[in-house]
N, CA, C and O atoms as a Tinker XYZ file with bonds, in Angstrom:
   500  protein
     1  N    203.815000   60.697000   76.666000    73     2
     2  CA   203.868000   60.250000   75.300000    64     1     3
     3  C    204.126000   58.745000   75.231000    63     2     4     5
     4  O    203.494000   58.050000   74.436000    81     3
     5  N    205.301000   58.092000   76.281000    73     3     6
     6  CA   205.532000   57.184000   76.385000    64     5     7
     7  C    204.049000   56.141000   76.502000    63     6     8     9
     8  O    203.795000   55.307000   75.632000    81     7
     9  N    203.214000   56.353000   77.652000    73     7    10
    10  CA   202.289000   56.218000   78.201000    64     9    11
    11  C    201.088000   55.839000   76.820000    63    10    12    13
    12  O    200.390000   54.826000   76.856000    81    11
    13  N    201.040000   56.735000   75.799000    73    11    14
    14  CA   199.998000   56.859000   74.553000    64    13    15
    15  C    200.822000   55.658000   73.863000    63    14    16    17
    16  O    200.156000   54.693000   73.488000    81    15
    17  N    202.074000   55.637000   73.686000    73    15    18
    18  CA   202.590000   54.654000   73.058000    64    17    19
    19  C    202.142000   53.079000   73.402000    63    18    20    21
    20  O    201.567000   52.304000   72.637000    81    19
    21  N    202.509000   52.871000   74.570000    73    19    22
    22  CA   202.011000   51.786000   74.857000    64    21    23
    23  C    200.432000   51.063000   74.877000    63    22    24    25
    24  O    200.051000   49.900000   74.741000    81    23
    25  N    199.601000   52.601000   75.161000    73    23    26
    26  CA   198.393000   52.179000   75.452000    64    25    27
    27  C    197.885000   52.063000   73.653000    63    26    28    29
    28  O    196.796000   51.521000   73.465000    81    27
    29  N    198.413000   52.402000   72.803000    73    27    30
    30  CA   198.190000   51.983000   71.414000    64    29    31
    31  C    198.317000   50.662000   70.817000    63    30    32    33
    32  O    197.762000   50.274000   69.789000    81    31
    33  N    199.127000   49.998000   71.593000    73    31    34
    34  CA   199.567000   48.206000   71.491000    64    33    35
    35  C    200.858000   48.633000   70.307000    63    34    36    37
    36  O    200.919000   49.010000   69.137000    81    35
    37  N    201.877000   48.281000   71.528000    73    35    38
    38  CA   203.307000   48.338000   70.585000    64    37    39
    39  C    203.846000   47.553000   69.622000    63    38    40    41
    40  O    205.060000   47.548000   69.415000    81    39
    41  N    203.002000   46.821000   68.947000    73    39    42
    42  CA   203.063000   46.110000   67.846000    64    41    43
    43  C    202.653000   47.187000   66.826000    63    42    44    45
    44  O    203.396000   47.176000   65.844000    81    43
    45  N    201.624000   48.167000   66.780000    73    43    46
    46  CA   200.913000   48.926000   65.911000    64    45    47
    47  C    201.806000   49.934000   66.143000    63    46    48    49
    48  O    202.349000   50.265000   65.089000    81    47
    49  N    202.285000   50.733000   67.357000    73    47    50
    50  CA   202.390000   51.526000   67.195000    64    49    51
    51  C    204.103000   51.608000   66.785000    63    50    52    53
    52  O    204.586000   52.414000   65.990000    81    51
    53  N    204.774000   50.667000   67.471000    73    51    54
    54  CA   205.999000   49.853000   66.836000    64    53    55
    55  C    206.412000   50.288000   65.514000    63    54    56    57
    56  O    207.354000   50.985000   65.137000    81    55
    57  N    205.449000   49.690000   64.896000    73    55    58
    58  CA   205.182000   49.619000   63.142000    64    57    59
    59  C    205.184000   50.825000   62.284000    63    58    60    61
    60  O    205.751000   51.104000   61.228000    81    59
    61  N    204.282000   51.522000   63.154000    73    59    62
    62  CA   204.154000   52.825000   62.925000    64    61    63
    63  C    205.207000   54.032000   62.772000    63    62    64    65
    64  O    205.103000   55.003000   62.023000    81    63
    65  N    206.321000   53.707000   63.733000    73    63    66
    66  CA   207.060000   54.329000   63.966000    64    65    67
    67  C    208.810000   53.545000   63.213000    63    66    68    69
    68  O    209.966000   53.969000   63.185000    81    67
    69  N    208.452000   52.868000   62.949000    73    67    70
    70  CA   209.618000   52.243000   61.933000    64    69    71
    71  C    208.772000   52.452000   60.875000    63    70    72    73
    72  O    208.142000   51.456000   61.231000    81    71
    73  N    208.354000   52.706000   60.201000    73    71    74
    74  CA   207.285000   53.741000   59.022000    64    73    75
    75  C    208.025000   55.185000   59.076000    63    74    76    77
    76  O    208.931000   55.662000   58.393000    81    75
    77  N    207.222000   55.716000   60.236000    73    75    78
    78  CA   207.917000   57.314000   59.778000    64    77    79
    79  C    209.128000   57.115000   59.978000    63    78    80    81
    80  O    209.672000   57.949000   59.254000    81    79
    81  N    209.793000   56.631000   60.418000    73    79    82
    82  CA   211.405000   56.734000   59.873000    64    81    83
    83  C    211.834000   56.615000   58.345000    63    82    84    85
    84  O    212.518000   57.381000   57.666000    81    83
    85  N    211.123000   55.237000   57.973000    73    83    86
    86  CA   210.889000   55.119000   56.827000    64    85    87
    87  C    210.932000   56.315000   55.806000    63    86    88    89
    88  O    211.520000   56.412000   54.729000    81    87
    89  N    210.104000   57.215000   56.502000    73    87    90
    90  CA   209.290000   58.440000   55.567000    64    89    91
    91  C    210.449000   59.094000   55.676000    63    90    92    93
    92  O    211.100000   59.271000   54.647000    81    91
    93  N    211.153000   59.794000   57.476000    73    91    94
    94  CA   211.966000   60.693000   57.246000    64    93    95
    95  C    213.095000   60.047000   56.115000    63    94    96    97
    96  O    213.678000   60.843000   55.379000    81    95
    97  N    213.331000   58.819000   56.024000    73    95    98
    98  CA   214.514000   58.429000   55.502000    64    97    99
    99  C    214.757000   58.257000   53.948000    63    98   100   101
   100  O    215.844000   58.088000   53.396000    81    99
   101  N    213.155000   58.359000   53.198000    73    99   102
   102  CA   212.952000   58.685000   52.193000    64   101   103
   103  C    213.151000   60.174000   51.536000    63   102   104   105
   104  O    213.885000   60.368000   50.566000    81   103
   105  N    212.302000   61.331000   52.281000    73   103   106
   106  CA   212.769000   62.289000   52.432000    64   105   107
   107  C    213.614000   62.744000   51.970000    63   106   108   109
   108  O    213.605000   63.380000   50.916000    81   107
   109  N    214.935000   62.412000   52.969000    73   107   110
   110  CA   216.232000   63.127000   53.266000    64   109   111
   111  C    216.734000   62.263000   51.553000    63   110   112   113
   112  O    217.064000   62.947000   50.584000    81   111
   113  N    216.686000   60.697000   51.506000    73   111   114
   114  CA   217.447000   60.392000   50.471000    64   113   115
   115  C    216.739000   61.309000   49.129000    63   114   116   117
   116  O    217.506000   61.594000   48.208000    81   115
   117  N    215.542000   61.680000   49.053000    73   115   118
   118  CA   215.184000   61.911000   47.677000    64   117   119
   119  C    215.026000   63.210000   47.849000    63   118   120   121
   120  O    214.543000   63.958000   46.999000    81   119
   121  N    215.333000   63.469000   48.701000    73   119   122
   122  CA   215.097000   65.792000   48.765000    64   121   123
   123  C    216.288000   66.350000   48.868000    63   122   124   125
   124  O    216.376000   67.569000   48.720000    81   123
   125  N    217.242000   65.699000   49.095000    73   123   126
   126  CA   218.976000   66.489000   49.221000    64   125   127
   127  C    219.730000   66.435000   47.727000    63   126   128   129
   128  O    220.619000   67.234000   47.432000    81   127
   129  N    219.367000   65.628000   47.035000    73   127   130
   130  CA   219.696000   66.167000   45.632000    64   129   131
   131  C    218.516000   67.234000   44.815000    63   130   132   133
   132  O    218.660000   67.822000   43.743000    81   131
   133  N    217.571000   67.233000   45.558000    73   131   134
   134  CA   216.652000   67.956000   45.323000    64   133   135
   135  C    217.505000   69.702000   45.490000    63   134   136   137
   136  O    218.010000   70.592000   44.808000    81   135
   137  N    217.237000   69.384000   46.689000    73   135   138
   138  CA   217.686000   70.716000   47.325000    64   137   139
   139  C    219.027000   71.538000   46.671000    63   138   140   141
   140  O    219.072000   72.744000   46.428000    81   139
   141  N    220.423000   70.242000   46.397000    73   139   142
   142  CA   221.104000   70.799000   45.953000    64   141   143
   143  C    221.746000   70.687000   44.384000    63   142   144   145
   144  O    222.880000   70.537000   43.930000    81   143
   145  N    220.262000   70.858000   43.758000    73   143   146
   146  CA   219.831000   70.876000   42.680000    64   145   147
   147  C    221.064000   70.041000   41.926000    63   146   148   149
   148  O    222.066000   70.523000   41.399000    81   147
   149  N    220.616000   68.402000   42.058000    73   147   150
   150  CA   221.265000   67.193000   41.715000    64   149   151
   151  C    220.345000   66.398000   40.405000    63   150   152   153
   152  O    220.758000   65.791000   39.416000    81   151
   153  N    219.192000   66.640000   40.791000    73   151   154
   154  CA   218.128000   66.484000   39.312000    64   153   155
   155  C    218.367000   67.199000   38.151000    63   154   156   157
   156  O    217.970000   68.344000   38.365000    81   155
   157  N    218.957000   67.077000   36.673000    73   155   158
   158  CA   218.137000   67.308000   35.919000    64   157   159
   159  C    217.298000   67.313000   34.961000    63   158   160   161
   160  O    217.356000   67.710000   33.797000    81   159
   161  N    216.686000   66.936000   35.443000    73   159   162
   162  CA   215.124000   66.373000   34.901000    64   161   163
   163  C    213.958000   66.650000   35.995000    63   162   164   165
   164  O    214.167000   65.895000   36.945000    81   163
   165  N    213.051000   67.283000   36.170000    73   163   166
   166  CA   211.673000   67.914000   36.916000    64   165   167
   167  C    210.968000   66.639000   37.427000    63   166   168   169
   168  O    210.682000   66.210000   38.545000    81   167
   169  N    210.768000   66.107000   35.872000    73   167   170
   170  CA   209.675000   65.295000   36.358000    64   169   171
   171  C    210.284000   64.071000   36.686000    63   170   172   173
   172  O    209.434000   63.181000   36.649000    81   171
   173  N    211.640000   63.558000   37.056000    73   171   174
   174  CA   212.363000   62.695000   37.872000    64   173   175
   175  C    212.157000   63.210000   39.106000    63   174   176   177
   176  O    211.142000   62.682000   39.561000    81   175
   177  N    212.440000   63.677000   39.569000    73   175   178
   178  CA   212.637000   64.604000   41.057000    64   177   179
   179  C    211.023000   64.321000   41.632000    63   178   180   181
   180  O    210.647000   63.686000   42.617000    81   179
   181  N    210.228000   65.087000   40.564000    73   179   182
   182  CA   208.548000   64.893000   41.131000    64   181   183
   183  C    208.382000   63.654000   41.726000    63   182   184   185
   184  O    208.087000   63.444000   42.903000    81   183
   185  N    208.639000   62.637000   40.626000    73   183   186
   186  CA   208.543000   61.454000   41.045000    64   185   187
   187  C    209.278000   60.613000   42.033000    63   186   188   189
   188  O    208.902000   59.584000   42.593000    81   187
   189  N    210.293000   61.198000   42.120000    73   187   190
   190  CA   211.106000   60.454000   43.425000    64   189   191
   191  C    209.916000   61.186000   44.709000    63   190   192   193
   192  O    209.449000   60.550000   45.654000    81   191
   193  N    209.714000   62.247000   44.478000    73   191   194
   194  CA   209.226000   62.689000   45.754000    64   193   195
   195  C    207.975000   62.365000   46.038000    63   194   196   197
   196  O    207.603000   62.599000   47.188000    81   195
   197  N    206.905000   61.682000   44.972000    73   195   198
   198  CA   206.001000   60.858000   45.392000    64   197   199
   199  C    205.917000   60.088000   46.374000    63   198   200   201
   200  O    204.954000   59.977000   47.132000    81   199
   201  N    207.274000   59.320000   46.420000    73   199   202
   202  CA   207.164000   58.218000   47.324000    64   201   203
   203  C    207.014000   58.902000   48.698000    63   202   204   205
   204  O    206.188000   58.505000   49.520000    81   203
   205  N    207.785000   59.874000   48.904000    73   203   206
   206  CA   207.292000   60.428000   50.923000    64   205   207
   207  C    205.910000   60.648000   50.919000    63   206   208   209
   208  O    205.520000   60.853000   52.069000    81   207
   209  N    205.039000   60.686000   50.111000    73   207   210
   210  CA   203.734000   60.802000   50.211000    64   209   211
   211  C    203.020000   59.523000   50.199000    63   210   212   213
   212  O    201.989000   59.214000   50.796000    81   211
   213  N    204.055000   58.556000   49.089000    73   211   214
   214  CA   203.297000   57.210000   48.813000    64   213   215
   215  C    203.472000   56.399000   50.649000    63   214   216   217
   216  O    202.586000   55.779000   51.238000    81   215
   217  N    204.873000   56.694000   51.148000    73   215   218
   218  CA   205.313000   56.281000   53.110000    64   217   219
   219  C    203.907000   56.593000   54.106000    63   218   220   221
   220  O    203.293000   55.851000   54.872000    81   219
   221  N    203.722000   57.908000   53.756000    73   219   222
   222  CA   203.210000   58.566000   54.692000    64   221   223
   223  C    201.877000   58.079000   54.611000    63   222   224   225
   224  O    201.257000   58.109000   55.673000    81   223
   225  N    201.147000   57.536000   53.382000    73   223   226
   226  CA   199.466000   57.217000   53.137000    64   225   227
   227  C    199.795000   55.659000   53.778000    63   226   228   229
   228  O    198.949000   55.183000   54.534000    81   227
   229  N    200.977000   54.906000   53.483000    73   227   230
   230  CA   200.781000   53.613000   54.034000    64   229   231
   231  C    200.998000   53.796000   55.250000    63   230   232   233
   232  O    200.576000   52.793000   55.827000    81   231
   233  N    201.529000   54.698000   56.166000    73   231   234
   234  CA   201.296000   54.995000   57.802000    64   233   235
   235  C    199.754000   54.973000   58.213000    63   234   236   237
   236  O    199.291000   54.093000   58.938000    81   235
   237  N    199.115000   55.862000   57.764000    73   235   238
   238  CA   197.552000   55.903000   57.432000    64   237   239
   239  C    196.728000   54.645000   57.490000    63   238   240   241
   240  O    196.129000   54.165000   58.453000    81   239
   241  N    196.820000   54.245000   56.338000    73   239   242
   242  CA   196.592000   52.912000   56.339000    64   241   243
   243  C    196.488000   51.819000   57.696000    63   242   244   245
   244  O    195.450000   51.389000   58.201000    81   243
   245  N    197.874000   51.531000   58.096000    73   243   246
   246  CA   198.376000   51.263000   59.284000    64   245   247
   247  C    197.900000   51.386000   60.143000    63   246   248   249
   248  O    197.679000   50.403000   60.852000    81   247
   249  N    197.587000   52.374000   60.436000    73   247   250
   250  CA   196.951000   52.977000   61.743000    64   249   251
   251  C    195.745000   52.847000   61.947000    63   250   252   253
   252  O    195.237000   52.745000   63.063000    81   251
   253  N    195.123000   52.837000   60.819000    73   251   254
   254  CA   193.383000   52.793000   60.331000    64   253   255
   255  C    193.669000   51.168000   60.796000    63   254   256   257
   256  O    193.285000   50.955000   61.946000    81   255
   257  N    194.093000   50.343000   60.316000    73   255   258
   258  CA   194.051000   49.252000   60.481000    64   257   259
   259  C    194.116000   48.636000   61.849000    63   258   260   261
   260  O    193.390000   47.740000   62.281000    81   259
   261  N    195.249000   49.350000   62.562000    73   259   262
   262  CA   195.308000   49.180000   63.718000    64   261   263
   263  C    193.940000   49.402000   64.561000    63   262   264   265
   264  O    193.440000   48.421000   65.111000    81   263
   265  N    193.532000   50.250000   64.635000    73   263   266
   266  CA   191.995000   50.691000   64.848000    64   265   267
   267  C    191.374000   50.011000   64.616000    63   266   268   269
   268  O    190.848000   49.451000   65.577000    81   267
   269  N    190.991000   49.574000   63.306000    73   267   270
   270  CA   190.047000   48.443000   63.269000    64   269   271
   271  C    190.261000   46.949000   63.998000    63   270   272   273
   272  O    189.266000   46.267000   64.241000    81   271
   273  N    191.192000   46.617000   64.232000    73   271   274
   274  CA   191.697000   45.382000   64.558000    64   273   275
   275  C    191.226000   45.281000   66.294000    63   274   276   277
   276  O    190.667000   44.300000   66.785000    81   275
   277  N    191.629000   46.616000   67.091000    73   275   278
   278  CA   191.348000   47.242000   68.159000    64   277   279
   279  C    189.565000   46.810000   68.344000    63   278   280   281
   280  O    188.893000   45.930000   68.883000    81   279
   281  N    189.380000   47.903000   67.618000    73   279   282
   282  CA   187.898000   47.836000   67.704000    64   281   283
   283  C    187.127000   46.370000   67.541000    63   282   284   285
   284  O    186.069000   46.262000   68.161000    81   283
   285  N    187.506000   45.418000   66.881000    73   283   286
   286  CA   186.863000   43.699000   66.538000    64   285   287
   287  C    187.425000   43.300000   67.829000    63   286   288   289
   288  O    186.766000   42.414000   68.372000    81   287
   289  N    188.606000   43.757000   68.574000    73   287   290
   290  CA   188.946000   42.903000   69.686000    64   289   291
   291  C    188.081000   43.093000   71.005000    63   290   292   293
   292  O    187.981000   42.356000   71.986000    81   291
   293  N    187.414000   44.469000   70.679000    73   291   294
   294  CA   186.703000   45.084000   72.299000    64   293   295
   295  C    185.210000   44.123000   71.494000    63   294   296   297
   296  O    184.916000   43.010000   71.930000    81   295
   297  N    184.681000   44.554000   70.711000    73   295   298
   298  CA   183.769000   43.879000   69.827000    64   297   299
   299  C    183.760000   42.409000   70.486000    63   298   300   301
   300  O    182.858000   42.078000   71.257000    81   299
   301  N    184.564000   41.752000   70.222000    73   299   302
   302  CA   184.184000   40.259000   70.474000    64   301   303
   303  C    184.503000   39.868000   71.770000    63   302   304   305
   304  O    183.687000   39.017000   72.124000    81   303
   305  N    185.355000   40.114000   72.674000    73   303   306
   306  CA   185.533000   40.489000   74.088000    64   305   307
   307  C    184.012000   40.643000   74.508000    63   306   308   309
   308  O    183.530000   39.711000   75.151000    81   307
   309  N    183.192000   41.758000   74.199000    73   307   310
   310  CA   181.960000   42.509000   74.738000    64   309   311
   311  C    180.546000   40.988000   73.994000    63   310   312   313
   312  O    179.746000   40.499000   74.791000    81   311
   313  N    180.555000   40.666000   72.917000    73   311   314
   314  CA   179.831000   39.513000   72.792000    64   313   315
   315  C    180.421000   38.045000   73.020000    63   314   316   317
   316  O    179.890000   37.218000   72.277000    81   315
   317  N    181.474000   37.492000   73.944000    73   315   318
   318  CA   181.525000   36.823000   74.255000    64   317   319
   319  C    181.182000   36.990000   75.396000    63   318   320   321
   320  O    181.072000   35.831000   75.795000    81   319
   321  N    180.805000   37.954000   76.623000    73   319   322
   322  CA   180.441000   38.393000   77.649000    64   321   323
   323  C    181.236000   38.613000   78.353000    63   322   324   325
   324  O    180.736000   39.186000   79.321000    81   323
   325  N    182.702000   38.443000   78.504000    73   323   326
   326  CA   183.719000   38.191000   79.403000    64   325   327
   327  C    183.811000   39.881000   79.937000    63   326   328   329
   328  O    184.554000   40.128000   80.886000    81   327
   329  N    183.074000   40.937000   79.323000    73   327   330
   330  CA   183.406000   42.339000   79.877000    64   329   331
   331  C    182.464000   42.634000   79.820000    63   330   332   333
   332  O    181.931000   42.498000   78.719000    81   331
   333  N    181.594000   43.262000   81.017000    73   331   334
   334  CA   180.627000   44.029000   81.138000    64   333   335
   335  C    180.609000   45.138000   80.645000    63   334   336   337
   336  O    181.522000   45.963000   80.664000    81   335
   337  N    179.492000   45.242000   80.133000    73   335   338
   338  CA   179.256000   46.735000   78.877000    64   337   339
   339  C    178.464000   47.776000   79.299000    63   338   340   341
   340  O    177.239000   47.834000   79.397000    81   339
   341  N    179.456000   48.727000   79.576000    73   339   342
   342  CA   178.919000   49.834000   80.506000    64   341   343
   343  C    179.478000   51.023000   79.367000    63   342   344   345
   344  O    180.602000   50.870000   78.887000    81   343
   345  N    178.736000   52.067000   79.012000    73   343   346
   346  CA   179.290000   53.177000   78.491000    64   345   347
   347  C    180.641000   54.083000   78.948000    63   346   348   349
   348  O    181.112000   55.063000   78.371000    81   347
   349  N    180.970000   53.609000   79.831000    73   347   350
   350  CA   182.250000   54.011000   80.175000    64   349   351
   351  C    183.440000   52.978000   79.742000    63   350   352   353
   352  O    184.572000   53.459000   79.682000    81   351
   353  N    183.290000   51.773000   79.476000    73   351   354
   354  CA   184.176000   51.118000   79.402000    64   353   355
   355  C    184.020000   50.631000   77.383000    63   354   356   357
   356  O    184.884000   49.973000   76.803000    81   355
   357  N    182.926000   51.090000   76.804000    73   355   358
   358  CA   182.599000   51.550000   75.373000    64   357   359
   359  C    184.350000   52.719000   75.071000    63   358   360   361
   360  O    185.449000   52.600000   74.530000    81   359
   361  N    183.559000   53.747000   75.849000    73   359   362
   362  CA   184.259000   55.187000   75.727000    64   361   363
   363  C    185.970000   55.176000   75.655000    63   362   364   365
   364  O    186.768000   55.688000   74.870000    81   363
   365  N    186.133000   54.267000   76.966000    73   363   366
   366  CA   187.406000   53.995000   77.108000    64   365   367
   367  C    188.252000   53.269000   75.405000    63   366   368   369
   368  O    189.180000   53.786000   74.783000    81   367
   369  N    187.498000   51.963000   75.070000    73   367   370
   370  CA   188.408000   50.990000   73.859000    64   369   371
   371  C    188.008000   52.086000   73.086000    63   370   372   373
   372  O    189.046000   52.348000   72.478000    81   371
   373  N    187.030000   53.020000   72.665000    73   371   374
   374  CA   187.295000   53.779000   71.255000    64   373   375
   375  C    187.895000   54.618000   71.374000    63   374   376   377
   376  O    188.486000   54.933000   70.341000    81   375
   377  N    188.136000   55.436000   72.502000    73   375   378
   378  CA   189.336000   56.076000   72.844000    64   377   379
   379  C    191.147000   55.217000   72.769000    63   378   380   381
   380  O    192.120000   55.555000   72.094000    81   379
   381  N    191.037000   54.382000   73.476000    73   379   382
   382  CA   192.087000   53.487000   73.375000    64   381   383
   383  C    193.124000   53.051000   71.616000    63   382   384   385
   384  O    194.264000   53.044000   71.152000    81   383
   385  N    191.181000   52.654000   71.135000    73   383   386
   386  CA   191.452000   52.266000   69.836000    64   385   387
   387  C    192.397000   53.306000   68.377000    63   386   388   389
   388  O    193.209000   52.971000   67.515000    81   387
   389  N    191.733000   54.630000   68.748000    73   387   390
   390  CA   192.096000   55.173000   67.868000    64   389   391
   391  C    193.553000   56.684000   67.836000    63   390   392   393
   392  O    193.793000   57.759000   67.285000    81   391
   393  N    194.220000   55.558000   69.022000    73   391   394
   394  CA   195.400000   56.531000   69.126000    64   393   395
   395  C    196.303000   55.816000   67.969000    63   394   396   397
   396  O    197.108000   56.591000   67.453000    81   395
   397  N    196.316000   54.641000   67.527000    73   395   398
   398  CA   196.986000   54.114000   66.037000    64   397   399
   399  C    196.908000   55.017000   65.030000    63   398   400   401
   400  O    197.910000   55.319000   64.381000    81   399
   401  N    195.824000   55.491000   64.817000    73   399   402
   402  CA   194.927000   56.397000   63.682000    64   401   403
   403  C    195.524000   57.601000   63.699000    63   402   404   405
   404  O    196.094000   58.089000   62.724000    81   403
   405  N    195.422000   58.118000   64.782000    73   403   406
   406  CA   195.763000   59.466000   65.356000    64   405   407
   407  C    197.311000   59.609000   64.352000    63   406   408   409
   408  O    197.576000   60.342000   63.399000    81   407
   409  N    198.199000   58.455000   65.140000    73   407   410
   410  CA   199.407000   58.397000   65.098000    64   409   411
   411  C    199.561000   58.404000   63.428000    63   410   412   413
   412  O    200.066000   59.400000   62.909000    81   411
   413  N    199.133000   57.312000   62.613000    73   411   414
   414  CA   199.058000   57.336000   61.094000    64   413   415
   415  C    199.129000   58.965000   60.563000    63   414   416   417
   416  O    199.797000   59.658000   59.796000    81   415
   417  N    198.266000   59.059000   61.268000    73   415   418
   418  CA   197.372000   60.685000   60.853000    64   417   419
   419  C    198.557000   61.905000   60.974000    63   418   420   421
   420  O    198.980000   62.819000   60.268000    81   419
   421  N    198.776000   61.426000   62.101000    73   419   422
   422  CA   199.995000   62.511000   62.342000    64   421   423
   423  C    201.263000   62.519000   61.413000    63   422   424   425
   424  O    201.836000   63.549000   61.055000    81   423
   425  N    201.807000   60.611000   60.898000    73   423   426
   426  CA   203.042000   60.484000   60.246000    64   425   427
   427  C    202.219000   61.378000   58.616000    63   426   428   429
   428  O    202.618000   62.483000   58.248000    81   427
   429  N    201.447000   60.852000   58.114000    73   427   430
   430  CA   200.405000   61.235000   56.633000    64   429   431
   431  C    200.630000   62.646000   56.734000    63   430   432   433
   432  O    201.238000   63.261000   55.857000    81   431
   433  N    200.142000   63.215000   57.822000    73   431   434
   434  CA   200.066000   64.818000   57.850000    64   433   435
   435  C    201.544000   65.755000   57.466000    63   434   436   437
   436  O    201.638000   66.777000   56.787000    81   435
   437  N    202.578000   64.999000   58.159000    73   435   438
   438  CA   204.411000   65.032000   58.261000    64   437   439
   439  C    204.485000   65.099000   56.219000    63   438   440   441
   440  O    204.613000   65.852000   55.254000    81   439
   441  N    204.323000   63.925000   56.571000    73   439   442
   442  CA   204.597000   63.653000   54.977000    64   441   443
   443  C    204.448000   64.399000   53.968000    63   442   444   445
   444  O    205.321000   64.622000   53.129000    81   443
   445  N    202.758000   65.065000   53.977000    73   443   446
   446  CA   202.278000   65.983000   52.949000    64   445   447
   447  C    203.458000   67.195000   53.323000    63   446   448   449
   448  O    204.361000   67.395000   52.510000    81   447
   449  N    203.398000   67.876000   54.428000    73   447   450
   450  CA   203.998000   68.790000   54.587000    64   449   451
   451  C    205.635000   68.654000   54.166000    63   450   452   453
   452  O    206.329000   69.653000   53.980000    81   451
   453  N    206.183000   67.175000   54.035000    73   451   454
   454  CA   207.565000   67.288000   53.766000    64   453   455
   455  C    207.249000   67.671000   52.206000    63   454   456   457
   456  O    207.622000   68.766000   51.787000    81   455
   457  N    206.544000   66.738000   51.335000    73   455   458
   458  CA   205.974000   66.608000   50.253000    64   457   459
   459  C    205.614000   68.287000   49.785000    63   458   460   461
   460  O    206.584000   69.001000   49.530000    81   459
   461  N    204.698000   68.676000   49.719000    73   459   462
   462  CA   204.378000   70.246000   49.823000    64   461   463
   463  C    205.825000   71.087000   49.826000    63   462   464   465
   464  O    206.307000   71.659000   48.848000    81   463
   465  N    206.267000   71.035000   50.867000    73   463   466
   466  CA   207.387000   71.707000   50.916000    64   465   467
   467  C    208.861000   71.132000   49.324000    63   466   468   469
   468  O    209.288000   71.836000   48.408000    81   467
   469  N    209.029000   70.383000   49.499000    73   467   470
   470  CA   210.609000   69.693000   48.659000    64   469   471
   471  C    209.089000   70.263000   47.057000    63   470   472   473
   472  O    209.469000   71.231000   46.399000    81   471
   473  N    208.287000   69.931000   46.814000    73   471   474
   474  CA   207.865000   70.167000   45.446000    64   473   475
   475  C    207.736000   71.709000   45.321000    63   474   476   477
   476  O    208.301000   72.113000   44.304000    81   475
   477  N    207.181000   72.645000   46.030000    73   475   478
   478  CA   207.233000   73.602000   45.918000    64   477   479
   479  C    208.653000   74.183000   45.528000    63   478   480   481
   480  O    208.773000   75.051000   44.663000    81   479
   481  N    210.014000   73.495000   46.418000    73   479   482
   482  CA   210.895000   74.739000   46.142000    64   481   483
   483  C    211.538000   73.551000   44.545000    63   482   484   485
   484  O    212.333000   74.209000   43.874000    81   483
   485  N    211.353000   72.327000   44.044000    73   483   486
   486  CA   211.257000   72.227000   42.786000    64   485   487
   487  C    210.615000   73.029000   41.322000    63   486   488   489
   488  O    210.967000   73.030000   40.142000    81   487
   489  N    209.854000   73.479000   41.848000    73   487   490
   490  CA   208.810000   74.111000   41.089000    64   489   491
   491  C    209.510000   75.700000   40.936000    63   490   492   493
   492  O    209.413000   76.362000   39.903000    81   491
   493  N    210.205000   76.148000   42.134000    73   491   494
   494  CA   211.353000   77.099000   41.925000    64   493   495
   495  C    212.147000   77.441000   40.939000    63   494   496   497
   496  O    212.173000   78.421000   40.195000    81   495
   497  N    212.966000   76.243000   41.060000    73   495   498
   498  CA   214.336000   75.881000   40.179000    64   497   499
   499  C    213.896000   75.711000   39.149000    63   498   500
   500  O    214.629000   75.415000   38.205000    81   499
């Protein structure tokens, strides 16, 4: 895991991961009065809980970005000539490139599911 981390460029993936903390830390602050039914008002609560969704799409983002940034660097590397362009070494940077994405993908995915979950048991109460 360590290994995926790094090979993502720890600036991106760095970022990424002080993000989902971000997210868990949104979460926990806006779902524990949730939980122990500290709202009342619905559509306060809804809206606090937007934001772990609003964390989790800017992880996304992030990551997408990271990717792209990745990808212009093998890009101009490959037309300045300095790397010979062999389909294996293609395969490798878009592989390389889109473990940022992955990672976004994975915090976005967290999120909905925290999201999903804290609104549903609102929708309870």
């Amino acid at each position: 895991m360590l290994k995926l981390f790094y090979m993502g460029g720890s600036l991106f993936m760095g970022m990424l991961t002080l993000i989902f903390i971000a997210m868990i830390s949104v979460a926990v602050i806006n779902g524990m009065p949730l939980l122990r039914g500290g709202y009342e008002n619905l559509t306060e609560a809804s809206r606090k809980l937007k934001y772990i969704k609003s964390v989790g799409l800017f992880a996304l983002v992030v990551g997408l970005l990271g990717q792209l940034i990745g990808l212009f660097s093998a890009v101009k590397a490959i037309e300045l000539g300095t790397v010979g362009v062999s389909p294996t070494i293609m395969a490798g940077g878009f592989k390389v490139s889109m473990i940022t994405t992955l990672y976004g993908l994975t915090i976005y995915a967290v999120s909905l599911f925290i999201w999903l979950g804290l609104s549903f048991f609102s929708s309870r109460n």
